[in-house]
Coordinates of C-alpha atoms and ligand atoms in Angstrom, one line a residue:
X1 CA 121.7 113.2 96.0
X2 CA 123.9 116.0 97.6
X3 CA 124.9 115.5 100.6
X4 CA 126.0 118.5 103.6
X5 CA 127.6 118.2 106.5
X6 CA 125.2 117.5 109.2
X7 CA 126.5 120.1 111.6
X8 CA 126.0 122.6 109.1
X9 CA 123.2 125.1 109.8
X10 CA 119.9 124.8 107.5
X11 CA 120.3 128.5 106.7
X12 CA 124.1 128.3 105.6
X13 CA 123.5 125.2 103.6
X14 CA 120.7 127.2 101.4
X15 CA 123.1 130.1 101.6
X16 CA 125.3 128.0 99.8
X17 CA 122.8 126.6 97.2
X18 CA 122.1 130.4 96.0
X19 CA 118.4 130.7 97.8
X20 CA 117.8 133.8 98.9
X21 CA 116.6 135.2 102.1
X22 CA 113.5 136.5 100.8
X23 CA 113.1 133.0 99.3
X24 CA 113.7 131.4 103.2
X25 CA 111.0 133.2 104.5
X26 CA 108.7 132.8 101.8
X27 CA 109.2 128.7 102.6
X28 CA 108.8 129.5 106.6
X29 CA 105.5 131.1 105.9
X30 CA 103.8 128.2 103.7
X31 CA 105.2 125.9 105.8
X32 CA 103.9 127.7 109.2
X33 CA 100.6 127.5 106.8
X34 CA 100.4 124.2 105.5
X35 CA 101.5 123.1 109.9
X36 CA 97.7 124.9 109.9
X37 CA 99.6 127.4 112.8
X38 CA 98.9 131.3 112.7
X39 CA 101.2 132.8 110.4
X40 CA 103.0 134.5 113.6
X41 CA 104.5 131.7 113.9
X42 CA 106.3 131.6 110.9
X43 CA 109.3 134.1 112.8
X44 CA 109.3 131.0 115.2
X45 CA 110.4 128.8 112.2
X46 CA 112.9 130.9 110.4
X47 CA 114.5 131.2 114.1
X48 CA 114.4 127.6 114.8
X49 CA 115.6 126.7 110.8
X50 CA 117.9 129.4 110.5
X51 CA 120.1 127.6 113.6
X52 CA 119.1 124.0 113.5
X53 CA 121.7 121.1 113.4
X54 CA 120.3 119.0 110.6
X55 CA 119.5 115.3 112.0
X56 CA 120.4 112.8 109.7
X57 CA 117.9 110.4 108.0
X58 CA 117.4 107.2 106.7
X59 CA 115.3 106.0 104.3
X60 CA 114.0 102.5 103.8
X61 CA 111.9 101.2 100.8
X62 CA 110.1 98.1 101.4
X63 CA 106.8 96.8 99.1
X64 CA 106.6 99.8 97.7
X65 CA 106.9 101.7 94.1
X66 CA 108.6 104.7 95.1
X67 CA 105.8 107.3 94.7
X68 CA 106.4 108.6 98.0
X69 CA 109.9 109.4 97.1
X70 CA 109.2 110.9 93.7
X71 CA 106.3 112.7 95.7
X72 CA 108.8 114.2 98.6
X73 CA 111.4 114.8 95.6
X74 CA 108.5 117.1 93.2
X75 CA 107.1 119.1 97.0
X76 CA 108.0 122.2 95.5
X77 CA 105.1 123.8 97.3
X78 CA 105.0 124.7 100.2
X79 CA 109.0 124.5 99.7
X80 CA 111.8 125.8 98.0
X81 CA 113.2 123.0 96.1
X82 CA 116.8 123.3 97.7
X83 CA 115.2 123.3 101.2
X84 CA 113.5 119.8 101.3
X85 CA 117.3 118.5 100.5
X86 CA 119.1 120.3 102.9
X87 CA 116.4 119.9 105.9
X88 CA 118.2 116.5 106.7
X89 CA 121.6 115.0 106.0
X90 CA 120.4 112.2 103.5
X91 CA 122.5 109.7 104.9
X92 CA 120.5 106.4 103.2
X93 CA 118.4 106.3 100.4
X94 CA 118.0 103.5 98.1
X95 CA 116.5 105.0 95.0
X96 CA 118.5 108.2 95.1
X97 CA 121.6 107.4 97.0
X98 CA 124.9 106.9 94.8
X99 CA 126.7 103.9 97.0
X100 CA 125.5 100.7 96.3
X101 CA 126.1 96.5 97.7
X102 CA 128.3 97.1 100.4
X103 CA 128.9 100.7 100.4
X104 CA 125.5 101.5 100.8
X105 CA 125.0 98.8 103.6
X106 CA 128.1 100.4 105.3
X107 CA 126.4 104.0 105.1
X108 CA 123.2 102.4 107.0
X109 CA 125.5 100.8 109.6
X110 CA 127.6 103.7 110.1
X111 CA 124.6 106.2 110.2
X112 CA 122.9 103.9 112.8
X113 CA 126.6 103.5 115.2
X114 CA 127.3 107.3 114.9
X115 CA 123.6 108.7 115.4
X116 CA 122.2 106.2 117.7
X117 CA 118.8 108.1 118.7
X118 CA 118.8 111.3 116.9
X119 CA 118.1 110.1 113.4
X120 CA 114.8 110.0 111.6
X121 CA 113.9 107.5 109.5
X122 CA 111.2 107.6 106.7
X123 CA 109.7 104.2 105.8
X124 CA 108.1 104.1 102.3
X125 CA 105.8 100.2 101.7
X126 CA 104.7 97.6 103.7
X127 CA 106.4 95.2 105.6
X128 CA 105.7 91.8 104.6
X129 CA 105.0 89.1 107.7
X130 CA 104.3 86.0 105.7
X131 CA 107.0 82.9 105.7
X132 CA 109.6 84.5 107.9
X133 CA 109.2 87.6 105.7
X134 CA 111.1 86.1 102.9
X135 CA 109.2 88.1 100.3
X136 CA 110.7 91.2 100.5
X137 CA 114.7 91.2 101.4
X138 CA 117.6 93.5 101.0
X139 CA 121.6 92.7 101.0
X140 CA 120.1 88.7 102.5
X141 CA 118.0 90.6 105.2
X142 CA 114.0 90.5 105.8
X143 CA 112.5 93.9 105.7
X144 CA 111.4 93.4 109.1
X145 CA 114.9 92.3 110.3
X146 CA 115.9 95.9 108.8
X147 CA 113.4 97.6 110.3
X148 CA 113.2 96.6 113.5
X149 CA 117.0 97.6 114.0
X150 CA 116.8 101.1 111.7
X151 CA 113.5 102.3 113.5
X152 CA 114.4 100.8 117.0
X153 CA 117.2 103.0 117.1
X154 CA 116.2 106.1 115.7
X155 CA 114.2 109.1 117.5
X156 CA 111.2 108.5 115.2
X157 CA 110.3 106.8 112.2
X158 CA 107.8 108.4 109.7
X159 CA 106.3 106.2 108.1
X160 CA 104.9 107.6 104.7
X161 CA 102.1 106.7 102.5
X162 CA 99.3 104.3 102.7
X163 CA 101.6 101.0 102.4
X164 CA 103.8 102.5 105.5
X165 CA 101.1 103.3 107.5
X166 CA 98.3 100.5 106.7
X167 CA 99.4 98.1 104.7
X168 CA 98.1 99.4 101.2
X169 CA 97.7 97.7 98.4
X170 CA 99.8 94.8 99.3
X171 CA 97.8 94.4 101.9
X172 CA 94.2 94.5 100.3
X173 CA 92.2 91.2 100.0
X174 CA 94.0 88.6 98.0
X175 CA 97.5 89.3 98.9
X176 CA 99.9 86.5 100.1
X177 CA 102.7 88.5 101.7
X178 CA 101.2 89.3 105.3
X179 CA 101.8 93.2 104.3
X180 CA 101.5 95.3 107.1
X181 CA 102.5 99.0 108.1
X182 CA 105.0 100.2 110.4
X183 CA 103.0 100.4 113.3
X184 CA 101.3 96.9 113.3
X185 CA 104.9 95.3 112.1
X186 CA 107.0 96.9 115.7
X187 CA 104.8 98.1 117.9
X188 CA 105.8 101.1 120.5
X189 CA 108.0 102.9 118.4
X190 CA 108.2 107.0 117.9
X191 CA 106.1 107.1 115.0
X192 CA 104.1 109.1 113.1
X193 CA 102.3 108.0 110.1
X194 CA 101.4 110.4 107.3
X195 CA 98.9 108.1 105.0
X196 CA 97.7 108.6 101.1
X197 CA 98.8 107.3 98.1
X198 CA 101.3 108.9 97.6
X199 CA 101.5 110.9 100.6
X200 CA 101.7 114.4 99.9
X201 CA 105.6 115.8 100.1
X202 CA 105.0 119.2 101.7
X203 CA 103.1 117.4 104.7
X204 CA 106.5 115.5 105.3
X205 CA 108.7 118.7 104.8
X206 CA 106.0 119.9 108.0
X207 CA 106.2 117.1 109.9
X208 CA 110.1 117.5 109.6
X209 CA 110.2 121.1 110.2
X210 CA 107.8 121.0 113.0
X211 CA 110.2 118.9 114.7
X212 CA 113.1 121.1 114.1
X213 CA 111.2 124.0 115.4
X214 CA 109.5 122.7 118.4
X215 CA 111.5 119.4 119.0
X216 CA 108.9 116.9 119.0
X217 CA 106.6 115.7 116.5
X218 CA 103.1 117.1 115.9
X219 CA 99.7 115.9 117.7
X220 CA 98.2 113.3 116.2
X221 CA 94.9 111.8 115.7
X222 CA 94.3 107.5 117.0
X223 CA 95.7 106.4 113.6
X224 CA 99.1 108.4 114.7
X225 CA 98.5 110.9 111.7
X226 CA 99.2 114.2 112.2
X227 CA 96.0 116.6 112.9
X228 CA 97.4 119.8 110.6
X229 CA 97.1 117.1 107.6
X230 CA 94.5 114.3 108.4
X231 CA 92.3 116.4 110.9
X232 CA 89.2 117.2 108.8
X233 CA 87.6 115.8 106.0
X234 CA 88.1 116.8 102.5
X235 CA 84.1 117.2 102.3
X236 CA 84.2 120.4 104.5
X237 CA 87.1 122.2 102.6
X238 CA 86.2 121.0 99.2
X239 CA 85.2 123.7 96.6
X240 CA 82.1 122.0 95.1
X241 CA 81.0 121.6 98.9
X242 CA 78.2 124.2 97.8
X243 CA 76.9 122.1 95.1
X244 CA 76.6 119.3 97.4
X245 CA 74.7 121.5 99.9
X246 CA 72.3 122.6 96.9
X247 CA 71.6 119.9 95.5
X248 CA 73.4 119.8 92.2
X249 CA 75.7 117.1 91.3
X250 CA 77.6 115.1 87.9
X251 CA 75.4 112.3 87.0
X252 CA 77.7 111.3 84.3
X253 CA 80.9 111.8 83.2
X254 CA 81.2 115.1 80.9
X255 CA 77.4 116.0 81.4
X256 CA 76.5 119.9 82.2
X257 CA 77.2 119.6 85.7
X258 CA 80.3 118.0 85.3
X259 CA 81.4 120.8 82.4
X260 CA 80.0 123.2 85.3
X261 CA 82.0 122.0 88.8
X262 CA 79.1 120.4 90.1
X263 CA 79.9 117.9 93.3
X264 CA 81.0 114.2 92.4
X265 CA 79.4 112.7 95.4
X266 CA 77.3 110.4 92.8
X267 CA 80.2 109.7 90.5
X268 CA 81.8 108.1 93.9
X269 CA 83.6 110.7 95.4
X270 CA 84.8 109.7 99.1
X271 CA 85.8 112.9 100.2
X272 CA 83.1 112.9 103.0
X273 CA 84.6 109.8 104.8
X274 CA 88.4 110.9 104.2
X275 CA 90.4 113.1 106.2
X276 CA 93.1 114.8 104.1
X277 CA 94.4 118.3 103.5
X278 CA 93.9 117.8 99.9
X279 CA 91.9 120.7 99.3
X280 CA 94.8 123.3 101.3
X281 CA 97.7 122.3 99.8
X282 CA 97.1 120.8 97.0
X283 CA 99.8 119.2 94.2
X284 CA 102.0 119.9 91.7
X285 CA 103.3 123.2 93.1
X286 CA 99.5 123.8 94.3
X287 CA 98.4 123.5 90.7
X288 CA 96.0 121.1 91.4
X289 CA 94.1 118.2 92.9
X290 CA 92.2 114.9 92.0
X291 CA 88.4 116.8 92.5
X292 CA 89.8 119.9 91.0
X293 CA 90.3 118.5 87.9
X294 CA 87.1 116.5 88.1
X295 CA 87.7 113.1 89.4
X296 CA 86.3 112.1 92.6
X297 CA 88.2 111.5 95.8
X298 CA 89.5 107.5 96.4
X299 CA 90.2 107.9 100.0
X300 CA 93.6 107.1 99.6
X301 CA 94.4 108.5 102.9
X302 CA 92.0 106.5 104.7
X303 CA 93.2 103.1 106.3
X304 CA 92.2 99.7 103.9
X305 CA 90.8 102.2 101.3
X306 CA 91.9 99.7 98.5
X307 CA 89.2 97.1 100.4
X308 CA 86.6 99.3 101.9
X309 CA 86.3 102.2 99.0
X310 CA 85.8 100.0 95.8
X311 CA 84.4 99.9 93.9
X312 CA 85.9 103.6 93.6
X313 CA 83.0 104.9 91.1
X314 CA 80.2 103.8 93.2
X315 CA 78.2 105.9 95.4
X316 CA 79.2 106.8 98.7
X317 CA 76.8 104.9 101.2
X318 CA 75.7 106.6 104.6
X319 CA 75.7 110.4 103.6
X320 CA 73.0 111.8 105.1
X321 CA 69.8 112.2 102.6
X322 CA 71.3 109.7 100.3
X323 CA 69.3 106.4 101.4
X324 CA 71.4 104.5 104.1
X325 CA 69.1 101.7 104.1
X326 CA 69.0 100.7 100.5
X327 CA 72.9 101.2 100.0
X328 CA 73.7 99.5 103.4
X329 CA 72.8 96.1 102.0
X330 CA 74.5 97.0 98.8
X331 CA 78.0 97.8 100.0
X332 CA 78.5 96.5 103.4
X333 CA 78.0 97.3 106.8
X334 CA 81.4 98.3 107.4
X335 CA 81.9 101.6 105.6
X336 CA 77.8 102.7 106.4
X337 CA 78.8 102.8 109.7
X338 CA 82.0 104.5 109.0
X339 CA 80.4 107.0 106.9
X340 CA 76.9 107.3 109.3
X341 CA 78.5 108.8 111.7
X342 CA 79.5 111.8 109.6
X343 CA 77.2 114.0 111.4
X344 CA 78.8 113.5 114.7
X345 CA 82.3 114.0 113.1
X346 CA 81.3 117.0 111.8
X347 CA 80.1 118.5 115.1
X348 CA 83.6 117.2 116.6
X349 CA 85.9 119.7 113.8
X350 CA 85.5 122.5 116.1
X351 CA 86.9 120.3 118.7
X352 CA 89.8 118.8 115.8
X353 CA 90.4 122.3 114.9
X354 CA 91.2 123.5 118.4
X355 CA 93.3 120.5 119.5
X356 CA 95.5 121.4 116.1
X357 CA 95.4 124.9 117.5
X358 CA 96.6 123.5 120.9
X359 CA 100.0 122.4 119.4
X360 CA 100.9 125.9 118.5
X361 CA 101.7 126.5 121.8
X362 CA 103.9 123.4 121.7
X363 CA 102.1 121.3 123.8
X364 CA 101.4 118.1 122.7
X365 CA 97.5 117.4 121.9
X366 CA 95.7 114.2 123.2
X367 CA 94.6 111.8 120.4
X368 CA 90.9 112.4 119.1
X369 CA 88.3 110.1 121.1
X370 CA 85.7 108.0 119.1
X371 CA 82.5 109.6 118.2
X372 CA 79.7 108.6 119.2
X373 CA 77.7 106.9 116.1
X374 CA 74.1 107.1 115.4
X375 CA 72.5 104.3 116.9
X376 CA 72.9 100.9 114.8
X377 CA 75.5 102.1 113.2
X378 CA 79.7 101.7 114.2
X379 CA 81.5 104.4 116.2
X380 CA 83.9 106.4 113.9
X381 CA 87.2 107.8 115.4
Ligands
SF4_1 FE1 83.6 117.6 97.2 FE2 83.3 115.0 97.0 FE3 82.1 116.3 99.0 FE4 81.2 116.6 96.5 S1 81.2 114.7 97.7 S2 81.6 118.3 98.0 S3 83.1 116.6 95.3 S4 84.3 116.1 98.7
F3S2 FE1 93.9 110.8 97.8 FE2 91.5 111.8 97.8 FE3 93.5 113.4 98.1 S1 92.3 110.2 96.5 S2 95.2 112.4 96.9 S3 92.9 111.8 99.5 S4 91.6 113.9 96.9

């Protein structure tokens, strides 16, 4: 981990790593894109970048297994490598930091006395609640004893991936450890959570840089995620959408349809109850993503999604001309109602679309309201 001097300029730091100019603007444009902000604003960012004072952040790792970090450490895309290092002054990171035992512990302390307010911090895992939270401790302290002091005196904690934000897998049915997310473990802090497992590294290097541009963090939806990312479904910017539409879909693994790019809404794709910018940004440098190489969609961004979208190969219930009532009874009433009310979601993107819209202006968007279900069926935010 390389550290900078936190009161050196974003631009002078890259300078100093051998990025070119060209190179800094090519990174302010796919990051303008992947904020989903017209391009114009992209001037706005290299301004804002070019001049910033880098805050310094913390990172804390409880019940986790550090594939956010190795996610945030491979976003080459939208970013230059060298930028997602020198956006922040890593002050604390477990994984990647050198320090260890006491030295580390003193870098926490002394980040938290000298930049009481203005730090972020990234959580990565759940926070276990269970027996005093004696299942997950660090240097003799819970992780919520740590937690409540690093994120109660920052200016926002992001909390990153699905075991930050909701729990995760240490949370699904069967676990013993009271795992909860950020949010549920200290409410009312500055907080916003960027969900999937892992969560994608180029929306964190947004969320950070929209903050350094406009100085507040983006508009969210009523799960606190940020609307650029998490404010439309993958099923209305997925590429086989058209084979869905006409009909044609991968009844088995490796059949014609599959060898073809057919839809995998019968091999148990959830991507029309998950809201994810999957299909935009992609992974791997954009190379690729989980239905573009011909896997269904888990809904790993989607709260409880190791509980309420297993089995992960069966059939979506809900969808609209896919027989509600039979598949109801099947899989639970729960996710029907979840999914049912796709076709009053989908009438509410325009609306999504223009609140994300709304915070290019820099004015912060009011959370999404619940829409309306179908009668009998749950409302869906
Ligand atoms: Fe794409 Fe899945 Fe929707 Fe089919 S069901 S169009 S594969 S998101
Ligand atoms: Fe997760 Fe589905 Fe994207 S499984 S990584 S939200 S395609």
């Amino acid at each position: 981990m390389q550290e900078a001097e936190p009161q050196q300029g974003l631009w002078t730091a890259l300078q100093q790593r051998g990025v070119s100019r060209r190179e800094f603007l090519q990174f302010c444009t796919a990051v303008t894109i992947a904020m989903a902000m017209p391009i114009r604003y992209a001037t706005r960012v290299a301004a804002a970048l070019e001049s910033t004072t880098r805050p310094a952040l913390v990172w804390l790792e409880f019940q986790d297994c550090a594939g956010n970090t190795e996610s945030a450490l491979r976003a080459s895309h939208p970013s230059v490598g060298d930028v997602i290092l020198d956006l922040v002054s890593w002050n604390y990171h477990e994984t990647i930091m050198a320090p260890s035992g006491a030295a580390a512990e003193k870098s926490l302390q002394d980040t938290i006395s000298k930049h009481k307010g203005q730090y972020l911090v990234v959580v990565e895992g759940s926070i276990p609640l269970a027996d005093d939270g004696v299942y997950c401790t660090i240097g003799g302290r819970s992780a919520i004893d740590i937690a409540k002091e690093v994120c109660g005196n920052a200016y926002a904690t992001i909390a990153l991936g699905t075991c930050a934000t909701f729990g995760g897998i240490p949370a699904a049915a069967g676990g013993l450890t009271g795992a909860v997310g950020v949010d549920a473990a200290i409410p009312g802090l500055r907080l916003v959570n960027l969900s999937a497992c892992p969560a994608n590294g180029a929306n964190l290097v947004a969320t950070i840089v929209h903050y350094l541009t406009f100085h507040e963090l983006p508009a969210t939806d009523d799960l606190r995620r940020p609307l650029f990312a998490h404010g439309e479904l993958i099923h209305d910017h997925c590429p086989r959408r058209a084979h869905y539409d006409a009909g044609q879909f991968v009844e088995e693994w490796g059949d014609g349809g599959h060898q073809k790019g057919w839809c995998l809404y019968k091999m148990g794709c959830k991507g029309p109850d998950t809201n994810y910018n999957c299909p935009q940004i992609q992974w791997n440098d954009g190379t690729n993503w989980p239905i573009g190489v011909g896997h269904g969609c888990l809904g790993c961004a989607q709260p409880a999604f190791w509980d309420r979208m297993t089995p992960f190969y069966r059939t979506l219930p809900g969808v609209p001309g896919f027989g509600v009532e039979t598949t109801a009874q099947e899989v639970g009433i729960g996710l029907v109602g979840a999914v049912g009310a796709l076709t009053a979601a989908h009438a509410a993107g325009s609306v999504i679309r223009m609140r994300g819209n709304a915070k290019a202006t820099g004015k912060v968007a009011p959370a999404p309201k619940v829409v309306e279900a179908p009668k009998g069926q749950e409302p869906r935010a």
